[in-house]
Tab-separated table of C-alpha atoms and ligand atoms in Angstrom:
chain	number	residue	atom	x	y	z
Z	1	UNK	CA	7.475	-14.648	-6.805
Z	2	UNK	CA	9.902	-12.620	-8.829
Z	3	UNK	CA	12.410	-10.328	-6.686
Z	4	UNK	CA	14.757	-7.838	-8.317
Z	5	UNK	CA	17.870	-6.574	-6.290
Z	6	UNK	CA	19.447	-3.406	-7.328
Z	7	UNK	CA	22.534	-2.859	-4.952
Z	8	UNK	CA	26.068	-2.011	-5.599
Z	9	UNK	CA	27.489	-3.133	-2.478
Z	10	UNK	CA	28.213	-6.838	-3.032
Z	11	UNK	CA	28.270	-8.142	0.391
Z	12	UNK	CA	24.389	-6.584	0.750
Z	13	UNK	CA	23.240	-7.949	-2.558
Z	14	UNK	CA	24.681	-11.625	-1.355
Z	15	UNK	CA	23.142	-11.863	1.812
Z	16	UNK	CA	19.869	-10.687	0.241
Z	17	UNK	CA	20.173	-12.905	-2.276
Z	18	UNK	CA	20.709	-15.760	-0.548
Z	19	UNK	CA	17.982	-14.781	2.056
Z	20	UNK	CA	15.682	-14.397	-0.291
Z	21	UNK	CA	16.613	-17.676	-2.182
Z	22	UNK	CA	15.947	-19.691	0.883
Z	23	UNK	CA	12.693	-18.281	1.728
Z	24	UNK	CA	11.511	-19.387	-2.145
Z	25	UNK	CA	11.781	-16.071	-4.514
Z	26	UNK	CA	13.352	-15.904	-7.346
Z	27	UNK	CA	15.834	-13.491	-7.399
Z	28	UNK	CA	17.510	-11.675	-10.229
Z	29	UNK	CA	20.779	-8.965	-9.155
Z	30	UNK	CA	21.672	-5.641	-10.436
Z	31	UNK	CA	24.797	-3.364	-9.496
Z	32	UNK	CA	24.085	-0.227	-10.805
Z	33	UNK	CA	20.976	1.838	-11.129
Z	34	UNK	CA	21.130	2.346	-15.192
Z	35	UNK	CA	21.420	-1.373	-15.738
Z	36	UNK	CA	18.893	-1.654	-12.747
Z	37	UNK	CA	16.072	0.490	-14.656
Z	38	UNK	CA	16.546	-1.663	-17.619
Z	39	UNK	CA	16.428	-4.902	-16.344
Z	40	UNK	CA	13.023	-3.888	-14.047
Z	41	UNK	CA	11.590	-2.378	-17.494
Z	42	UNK	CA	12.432	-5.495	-19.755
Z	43	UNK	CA	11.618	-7.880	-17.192
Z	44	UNK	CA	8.174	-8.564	-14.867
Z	45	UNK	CA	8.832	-8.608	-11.158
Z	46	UNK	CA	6.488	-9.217	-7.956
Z	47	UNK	CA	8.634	-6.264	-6.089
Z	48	UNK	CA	11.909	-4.389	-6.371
Z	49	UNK	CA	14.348	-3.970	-3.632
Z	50	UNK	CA	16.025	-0.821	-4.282
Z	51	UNK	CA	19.365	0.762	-3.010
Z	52	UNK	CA	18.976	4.435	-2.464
Z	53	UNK	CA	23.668	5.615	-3.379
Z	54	UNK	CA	23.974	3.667	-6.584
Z	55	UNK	CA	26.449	3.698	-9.563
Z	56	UNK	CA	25.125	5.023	-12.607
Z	57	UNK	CA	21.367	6.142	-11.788
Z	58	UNK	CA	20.935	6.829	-8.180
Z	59	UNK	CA	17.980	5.022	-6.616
Z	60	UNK	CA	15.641	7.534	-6.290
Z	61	UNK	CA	15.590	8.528	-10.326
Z	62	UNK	CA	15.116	4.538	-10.553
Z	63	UNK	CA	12.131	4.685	-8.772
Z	64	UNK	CA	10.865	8.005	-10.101
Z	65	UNK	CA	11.623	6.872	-13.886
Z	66	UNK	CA	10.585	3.523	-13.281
Z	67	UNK	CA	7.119	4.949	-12.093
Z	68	UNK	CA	6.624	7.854	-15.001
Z	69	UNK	CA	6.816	4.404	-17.397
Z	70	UNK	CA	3.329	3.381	-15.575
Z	71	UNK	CA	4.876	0.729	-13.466
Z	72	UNK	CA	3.386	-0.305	-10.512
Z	73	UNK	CA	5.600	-2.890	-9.209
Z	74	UNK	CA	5.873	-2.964	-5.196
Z	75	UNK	CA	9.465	-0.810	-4.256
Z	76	UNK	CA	11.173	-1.146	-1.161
Z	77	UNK	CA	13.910	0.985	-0.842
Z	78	UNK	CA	16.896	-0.051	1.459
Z	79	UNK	CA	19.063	2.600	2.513
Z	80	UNK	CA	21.203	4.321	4.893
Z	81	UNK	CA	19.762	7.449	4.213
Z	82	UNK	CA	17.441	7.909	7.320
Z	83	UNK	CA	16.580	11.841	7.759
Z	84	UNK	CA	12.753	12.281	7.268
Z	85	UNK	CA	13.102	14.188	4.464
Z	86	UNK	CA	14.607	11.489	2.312
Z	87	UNK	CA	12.199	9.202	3.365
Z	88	UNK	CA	9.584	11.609	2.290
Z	89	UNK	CA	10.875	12.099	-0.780
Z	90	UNK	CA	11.802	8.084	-1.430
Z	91	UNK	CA	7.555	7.778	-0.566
Z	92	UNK	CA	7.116	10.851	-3.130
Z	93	UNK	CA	8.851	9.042	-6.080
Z	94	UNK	CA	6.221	6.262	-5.808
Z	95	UNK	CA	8.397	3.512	-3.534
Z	96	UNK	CA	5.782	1.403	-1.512
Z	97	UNK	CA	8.359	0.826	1.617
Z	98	UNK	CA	11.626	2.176	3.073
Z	99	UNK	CA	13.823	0.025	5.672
Z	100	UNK	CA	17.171	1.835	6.783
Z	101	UNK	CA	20.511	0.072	7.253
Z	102	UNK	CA	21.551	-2.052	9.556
Z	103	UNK	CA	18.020	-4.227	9.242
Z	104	UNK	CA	16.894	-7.505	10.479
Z	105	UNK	CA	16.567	-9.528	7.602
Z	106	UNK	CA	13.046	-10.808	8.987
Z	107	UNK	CA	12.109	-6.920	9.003
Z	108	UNK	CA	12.826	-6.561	5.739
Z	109	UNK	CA	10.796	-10.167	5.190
Z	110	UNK	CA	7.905	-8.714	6.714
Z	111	UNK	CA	7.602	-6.181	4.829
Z	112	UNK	CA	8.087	-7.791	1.230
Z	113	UNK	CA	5.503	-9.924	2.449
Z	114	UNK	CA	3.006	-7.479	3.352
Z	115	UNK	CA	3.489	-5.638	-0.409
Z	116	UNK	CA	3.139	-8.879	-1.972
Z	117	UNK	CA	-0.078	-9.694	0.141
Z	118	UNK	CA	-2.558	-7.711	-1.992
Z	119	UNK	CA	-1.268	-10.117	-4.486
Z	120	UNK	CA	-2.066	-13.516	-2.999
Z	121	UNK	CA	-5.182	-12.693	-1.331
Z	122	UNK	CA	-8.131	-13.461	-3.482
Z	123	UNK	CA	-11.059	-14.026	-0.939
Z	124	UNK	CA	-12.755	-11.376	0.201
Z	125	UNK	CA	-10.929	-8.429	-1.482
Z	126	UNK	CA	-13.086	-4.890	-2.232
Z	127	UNK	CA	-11.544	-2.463	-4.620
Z	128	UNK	CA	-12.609	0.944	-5.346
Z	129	UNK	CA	-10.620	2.993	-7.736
Z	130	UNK	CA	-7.057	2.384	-5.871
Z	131	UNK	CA	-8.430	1.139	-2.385
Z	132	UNK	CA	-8.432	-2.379	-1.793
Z	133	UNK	CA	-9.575	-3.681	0.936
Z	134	UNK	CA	-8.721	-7.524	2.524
Z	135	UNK	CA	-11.118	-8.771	4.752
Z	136	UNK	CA	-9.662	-11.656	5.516
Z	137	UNK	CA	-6.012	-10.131	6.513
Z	138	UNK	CA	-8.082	-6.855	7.930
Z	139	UNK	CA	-5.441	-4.485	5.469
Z	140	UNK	CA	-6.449	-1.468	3.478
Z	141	UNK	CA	-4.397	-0.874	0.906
Z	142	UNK	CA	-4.247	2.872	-0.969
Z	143	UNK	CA	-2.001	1.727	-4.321
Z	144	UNK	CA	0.543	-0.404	-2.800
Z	145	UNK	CA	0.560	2.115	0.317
Z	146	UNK	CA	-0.929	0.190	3.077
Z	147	UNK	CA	-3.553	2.521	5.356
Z	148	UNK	CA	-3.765	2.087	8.974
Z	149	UNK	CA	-7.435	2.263	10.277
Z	150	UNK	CA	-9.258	1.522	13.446
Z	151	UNK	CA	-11.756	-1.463	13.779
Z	152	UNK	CA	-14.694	1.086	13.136
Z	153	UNK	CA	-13.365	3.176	10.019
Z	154	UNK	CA	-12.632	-0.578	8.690
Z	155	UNK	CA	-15.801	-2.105	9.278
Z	156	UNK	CA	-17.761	1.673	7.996
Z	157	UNK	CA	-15.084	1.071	4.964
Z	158	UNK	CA	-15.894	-2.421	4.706
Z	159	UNK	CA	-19.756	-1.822	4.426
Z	160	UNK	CA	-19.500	0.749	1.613
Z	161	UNK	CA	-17.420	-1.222	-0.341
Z	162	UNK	CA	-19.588	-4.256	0.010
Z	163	UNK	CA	-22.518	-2.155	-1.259
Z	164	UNK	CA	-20.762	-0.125	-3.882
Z	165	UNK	CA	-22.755	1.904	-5.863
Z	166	UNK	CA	-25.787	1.678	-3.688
Z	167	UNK	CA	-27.116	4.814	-1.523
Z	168	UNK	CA	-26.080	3.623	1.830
Z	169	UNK	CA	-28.172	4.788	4.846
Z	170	UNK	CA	-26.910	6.568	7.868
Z	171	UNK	CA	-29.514	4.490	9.692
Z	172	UNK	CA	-28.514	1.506	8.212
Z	173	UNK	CA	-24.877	2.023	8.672
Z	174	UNK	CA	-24.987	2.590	11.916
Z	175	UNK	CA	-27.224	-0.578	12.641
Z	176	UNK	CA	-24.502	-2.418	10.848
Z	177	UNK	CA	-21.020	-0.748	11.947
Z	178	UNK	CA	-22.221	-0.026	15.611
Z	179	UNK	CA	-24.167	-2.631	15.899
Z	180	UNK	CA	-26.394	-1.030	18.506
Z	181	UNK	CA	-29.323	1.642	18.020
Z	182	UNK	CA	-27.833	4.979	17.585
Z	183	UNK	CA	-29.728	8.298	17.631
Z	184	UNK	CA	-29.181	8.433	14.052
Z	185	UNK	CA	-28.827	12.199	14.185
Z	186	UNK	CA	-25.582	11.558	16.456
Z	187	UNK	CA	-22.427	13.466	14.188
Z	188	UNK	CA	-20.573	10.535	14.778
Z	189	UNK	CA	-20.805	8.757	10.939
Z	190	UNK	CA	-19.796	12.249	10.103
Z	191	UNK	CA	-16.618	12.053	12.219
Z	192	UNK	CA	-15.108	8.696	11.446
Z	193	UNK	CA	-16.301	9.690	8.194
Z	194	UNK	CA	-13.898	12.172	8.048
Z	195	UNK	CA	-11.286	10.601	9.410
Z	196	UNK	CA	-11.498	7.781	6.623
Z	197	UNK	CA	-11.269	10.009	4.064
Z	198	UNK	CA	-8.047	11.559	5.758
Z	199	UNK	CA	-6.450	8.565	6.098
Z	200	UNK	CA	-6.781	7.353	2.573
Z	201	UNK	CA	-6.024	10.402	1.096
Z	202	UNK	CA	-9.204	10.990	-0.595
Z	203	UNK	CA	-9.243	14.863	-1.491
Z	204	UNK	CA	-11.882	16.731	-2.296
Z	205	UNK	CA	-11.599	16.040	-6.334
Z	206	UNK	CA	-11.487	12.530	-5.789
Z	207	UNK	CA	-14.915	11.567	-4.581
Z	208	UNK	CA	-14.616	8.061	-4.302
Z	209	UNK	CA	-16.922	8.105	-1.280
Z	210	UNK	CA	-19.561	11.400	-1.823
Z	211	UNK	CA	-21.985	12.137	0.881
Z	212	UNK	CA	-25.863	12.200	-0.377
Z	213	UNK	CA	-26.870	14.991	2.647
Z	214	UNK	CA	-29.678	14.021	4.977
Z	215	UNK	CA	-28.958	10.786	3.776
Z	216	UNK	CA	-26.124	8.800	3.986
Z	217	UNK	CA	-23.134	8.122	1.710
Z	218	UNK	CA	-22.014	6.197	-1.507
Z	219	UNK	CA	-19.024	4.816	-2.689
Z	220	UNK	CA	-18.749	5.007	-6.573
Z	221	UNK	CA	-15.578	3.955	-9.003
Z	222	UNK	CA	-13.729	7.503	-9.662
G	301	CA	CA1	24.906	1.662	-2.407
């Protein structure tokens, strides 16, 4: 796994280097944010580690040029900048992750390795459109954004996805995400339902998941 650094501060870019050396990526260095945005461009990395004050192009027009190219390389930005509203606008310009100065390097290992995860895993993995979905590590993912759900909006996720493009039944749900025999008239598909779609973002224009009425639901490629 390919790592590219882009940090100006040279003690920083060391220790991650090194870090990062002994845990097994490769990993390539840049020191300012112009040279940065070339070298992720010309080059193919797993993820991008991504210093928000930097030389040249500041991190945040990396990121946000990096992305209008089509690029969907994992970002993680590491910064000092720690007021909500930069991290809102570091999520905006399509970064996956943010970790603040000081970190734990293990922290910041943690999370490279959960935006490298939807790489690795290959059993058991539903997509739909963006969504992906890893049984087998119980993550939702939403682009490289991961989505936090509870064991029932995963396991009603899980069953749509499993029978993608087929009408799925309330009744049938139910049986198979409750596991017990619900009054199927009960609003409560409705209302984790709901919830699902709020956590991954689904608006109404993007009807990954429609609702049949009387019926049930299906989830269809956008
Ligand atoms: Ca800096």
């Amino acid at each position: 796994m390919k790592i590219l650094i882009i940090e100006d501060e040279p003690g920083i870019a060391k220790f991650l280097k090194q870090g990062l050396e002994e845990e097994s990526y490769a990993v390539q260095l840049s020191e300012d944010g112009t040279h940065g945005l070339e070298t992720a461009l010309e080059n193919h990395f797993d993820l991008i580690l991504l210093d928000w004050m930097l030389p040249g192009l500041s991190g945040l027009d990396v990121c946000i040029r990096f992305r209008k190219q089509n690029q969907q390389t994992p970002i993680i930005f590491i910064t000092a900048k720690d007021t909500v509203s930069d991290t809102i606008s570091g999520l905006k310009s399509g970064a996956n992750d943010y970790i603040k100065k000081p970190f734990h390097f293990e922290e910041l290992l943690e999370r490279i390795r959960v935006q490298l995860r939807p790489l690795s895993g290959e059993h058991d993995v539903f997509k739909l459109g963006d969504i992906i979905l890893n049984v087998s590590t119980h993550q939702v993912y939403r682009g490289y954004q991961e989505i936090q759900l509870t064991q029932k909006e995963f396991a009603l996720l899980e069953y749509l996805l499993r029978h993608k493009g087929e009408v799925c039944r309330r009744s049938r749900i139910i049986e198979s995400v409750w596991e017990i025999h619900f009054d199927y008239s009960t609003s409560v598909i409705d209302v984790f339902m709901n919830s699902l779609r709020k956590k991954l973002g689904l608006s109404k224009s993007e009807d990954y998941i429609q609702t049949i009425r009387g019926i049930g639901y299906i989830a269809k490629e956008p």
